PDB file of C-alpha atoms in Angstrom:
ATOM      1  CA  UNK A  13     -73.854 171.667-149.739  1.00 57.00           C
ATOM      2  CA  UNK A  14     -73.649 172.715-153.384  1.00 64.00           C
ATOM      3  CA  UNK A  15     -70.532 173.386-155.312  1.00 74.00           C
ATOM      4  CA  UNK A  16     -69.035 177.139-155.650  1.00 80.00           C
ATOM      5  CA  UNK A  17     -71.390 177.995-152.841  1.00 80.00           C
ATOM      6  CA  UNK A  18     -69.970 178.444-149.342  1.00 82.00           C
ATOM      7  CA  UNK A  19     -71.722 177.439-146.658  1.00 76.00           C
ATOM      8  CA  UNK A  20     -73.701 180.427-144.472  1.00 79.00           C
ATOM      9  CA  UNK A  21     -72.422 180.574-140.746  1.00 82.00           C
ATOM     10  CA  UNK A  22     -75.087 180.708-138.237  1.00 82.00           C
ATOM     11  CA  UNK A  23     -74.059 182.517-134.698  1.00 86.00           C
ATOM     12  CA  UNK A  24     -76.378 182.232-131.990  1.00 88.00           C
ATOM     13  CA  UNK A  25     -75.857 181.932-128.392  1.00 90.00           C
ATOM     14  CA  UNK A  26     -75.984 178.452-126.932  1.00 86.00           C
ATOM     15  CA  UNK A  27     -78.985 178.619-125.098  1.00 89.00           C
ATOM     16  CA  UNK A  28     -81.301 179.077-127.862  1.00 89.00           C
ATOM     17  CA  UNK A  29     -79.395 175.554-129.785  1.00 88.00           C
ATOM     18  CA  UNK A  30     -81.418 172.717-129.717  1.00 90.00           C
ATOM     19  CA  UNK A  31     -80.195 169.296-131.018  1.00 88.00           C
ATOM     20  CA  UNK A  32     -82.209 166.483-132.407  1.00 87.00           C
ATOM     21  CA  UNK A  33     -79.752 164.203-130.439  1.00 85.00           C
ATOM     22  CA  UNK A  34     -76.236 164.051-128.655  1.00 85.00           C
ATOM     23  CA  UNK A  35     -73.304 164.278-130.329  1.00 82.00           C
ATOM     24  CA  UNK A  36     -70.868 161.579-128.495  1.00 81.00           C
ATOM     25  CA  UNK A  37     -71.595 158.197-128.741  1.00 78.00           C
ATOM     26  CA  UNK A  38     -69.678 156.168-126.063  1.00 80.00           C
ATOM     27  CA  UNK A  39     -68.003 153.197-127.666  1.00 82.00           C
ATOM     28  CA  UNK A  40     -69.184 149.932-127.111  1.00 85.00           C
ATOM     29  CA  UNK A  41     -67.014 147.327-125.112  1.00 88.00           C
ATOM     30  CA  UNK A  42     -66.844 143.873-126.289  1.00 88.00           C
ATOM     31  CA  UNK A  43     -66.718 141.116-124.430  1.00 92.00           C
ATOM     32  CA  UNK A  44     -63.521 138.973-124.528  1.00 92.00           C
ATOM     33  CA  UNK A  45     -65.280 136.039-126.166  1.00 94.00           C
ATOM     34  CA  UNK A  46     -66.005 138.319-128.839  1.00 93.00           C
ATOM     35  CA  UNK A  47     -62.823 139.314-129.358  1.00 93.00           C
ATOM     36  CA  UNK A  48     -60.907 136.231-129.455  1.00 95.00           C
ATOM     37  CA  UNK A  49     -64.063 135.427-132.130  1.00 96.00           C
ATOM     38  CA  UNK A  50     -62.601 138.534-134.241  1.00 94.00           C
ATOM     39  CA  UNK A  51     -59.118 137.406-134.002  1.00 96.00           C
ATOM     40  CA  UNK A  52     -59.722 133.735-135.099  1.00 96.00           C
ATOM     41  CA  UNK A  53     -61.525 134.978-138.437  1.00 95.00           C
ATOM     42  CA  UNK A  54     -59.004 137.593-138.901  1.00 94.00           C
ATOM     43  CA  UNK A  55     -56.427 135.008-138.531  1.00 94.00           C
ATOM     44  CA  UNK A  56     -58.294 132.754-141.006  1.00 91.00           C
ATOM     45  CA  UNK A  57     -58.492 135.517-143.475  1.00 85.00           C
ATOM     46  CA  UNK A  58     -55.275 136.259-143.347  1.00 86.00           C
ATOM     47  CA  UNK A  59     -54.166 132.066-144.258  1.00 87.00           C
ATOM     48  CA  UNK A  60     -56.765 132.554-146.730  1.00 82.00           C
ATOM     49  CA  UNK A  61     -54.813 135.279-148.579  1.00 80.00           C
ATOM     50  CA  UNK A  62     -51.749 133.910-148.061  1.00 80.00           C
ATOM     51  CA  UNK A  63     -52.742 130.459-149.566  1.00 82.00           C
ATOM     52  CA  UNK A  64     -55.444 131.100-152.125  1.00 80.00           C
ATOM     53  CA  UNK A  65     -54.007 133.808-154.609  1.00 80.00           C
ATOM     54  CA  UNK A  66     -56.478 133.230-157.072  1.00 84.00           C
ATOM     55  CA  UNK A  67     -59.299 134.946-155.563  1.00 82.00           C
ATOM     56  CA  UNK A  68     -57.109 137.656-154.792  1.00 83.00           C
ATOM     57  CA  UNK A  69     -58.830 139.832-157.363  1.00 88.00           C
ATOM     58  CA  UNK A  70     -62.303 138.733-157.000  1.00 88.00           C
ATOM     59  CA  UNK A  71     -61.914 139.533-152.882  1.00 85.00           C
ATOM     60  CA  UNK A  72     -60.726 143.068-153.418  1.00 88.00           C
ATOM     61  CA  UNK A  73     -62.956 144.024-155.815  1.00 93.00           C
ATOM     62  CA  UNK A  74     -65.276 142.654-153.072  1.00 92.00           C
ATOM     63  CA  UNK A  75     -64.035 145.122-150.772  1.00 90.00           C
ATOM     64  CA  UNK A  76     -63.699 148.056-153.223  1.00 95.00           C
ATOM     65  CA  UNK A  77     -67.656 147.374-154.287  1.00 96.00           C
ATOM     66  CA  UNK A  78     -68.845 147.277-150.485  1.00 95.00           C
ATOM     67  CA  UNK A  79     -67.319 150.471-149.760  1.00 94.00           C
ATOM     68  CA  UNK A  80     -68.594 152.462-152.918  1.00 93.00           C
ATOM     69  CA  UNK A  81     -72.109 150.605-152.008  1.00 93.00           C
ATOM     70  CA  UNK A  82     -71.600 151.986-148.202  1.00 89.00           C
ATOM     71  CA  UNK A  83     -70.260 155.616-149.960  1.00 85.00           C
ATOM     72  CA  UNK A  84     -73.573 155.811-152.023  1.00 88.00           C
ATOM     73  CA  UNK A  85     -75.934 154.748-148.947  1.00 86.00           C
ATOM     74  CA  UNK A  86     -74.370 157.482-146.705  1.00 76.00           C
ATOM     75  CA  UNK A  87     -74.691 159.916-149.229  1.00 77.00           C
ATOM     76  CA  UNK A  88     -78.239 159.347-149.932  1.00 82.00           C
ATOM     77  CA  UNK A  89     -79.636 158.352-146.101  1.00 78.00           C
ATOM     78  CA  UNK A  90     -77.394 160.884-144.705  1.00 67.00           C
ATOM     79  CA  UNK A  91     -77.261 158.863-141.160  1.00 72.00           C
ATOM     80  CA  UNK A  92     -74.522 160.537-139.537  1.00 75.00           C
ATOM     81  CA  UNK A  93     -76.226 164.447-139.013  1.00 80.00           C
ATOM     82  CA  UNK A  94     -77.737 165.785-136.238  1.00 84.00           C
ATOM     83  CA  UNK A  95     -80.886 168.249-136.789  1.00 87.00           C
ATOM     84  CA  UNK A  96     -79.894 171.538-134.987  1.00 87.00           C
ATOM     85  CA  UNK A  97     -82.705 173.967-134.474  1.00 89.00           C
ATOM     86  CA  UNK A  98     -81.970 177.467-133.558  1.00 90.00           C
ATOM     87  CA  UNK A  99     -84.366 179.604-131.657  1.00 89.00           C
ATOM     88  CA  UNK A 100     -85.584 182.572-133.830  1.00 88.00           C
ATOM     89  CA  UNK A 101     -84.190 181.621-137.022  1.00 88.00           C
ATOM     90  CA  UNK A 102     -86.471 179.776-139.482  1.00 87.00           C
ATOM     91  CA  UNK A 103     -85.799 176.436-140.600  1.00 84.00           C
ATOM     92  CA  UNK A 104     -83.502 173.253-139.412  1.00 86.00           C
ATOM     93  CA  UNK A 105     -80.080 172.893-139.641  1.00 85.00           C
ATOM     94  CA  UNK A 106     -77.828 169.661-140.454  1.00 82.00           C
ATOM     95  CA  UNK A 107     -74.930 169.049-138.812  1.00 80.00           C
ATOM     96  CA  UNK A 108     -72.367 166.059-139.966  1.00 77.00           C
ATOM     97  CA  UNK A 109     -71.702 164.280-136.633  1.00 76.00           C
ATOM     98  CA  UNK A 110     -68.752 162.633-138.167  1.00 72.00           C
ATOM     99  CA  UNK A 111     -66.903 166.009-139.392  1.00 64.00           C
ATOM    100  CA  UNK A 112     -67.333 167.759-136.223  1.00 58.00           C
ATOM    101  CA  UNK A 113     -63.923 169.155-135.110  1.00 61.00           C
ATOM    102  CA  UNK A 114     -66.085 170.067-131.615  1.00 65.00           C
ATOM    103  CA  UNK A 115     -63.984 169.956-128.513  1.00 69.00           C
ATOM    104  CA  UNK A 116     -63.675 166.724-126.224  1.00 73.00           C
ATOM    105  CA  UNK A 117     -65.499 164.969-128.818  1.00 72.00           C
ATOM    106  CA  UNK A 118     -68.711 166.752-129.252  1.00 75.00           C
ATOM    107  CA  UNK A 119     -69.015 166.262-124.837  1.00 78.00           C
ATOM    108  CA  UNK A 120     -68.329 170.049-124.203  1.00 79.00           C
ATOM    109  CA  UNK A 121     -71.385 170.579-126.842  1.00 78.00           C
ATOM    110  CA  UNK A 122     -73.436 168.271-125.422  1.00 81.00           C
ATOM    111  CA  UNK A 123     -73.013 169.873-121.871  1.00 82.00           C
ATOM    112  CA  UNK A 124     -74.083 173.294-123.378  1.00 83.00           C
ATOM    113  CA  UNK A 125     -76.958 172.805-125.953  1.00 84.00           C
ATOM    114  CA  UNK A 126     -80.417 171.846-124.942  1.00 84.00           C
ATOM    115  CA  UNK A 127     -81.391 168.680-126.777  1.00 84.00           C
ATOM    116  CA  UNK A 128     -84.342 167.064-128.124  1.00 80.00           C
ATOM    117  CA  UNK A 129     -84.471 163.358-128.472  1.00 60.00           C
ATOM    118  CA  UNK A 130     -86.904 163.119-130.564  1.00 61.00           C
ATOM    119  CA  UNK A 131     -87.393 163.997-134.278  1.00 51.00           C
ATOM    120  CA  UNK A 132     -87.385 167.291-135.021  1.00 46.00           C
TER     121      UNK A 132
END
């Protein structure tokens, strides 16, 4: 999307929607090893902080750093968008998985829209 430009809506009926993939993802279960795993390093973080202020600035700006690094990679892999072709019109469509405001989670879309699970 560029700036001062809004973006063009595209109305077509639902049949002629294809989608490069589905839009809800189930989440994944983890086992209860796993999370009593989680909790024991979360619970050694958290004597970590409370014992070692020192490296109190060096871990945050740990943190801050991996998010801008995980910011930049988004922007420039763009892996959360679906490719949305639409029957008649020329051209494929992005659609941010992550932003969708779709009902049920994306499910009611899913039920609708034909889909095509493989590149498009």
């Amino acid at each position: 999307m560029l700036p001062r430009i809004r973006p063009k809506p595209v109305v077509a009926p639902y049949q002629d929607v294809i989608l490069s993939e589905f839009i809800y993802t189930a989440p994944t279960k983890s086992s209860p090893a796993e999370l009593v795993a989680a909790r024991r390093e979360e619970e050694r973080w958290r004597k970590l902080a409370k014992t070692n202020i020192m490296t109190l600035p060096f871990r945050q700006a740990s943190y801050w750093m991996w998010r801008g690094f995980m910011l930049v990679k988004n922007i420039i892999w763009k892996d959360d968008f679906i490719y949305v072709q639409v029957i008649g019109r020329n051209g494929t469509f992005k659609f941010d998985r992550n932003a969708a405001w779709a009902l049920d989670n994306g499910r009611a879309l899913d039920r609708l829209v034909k889909h095509r699970l493989e590149d498009v």
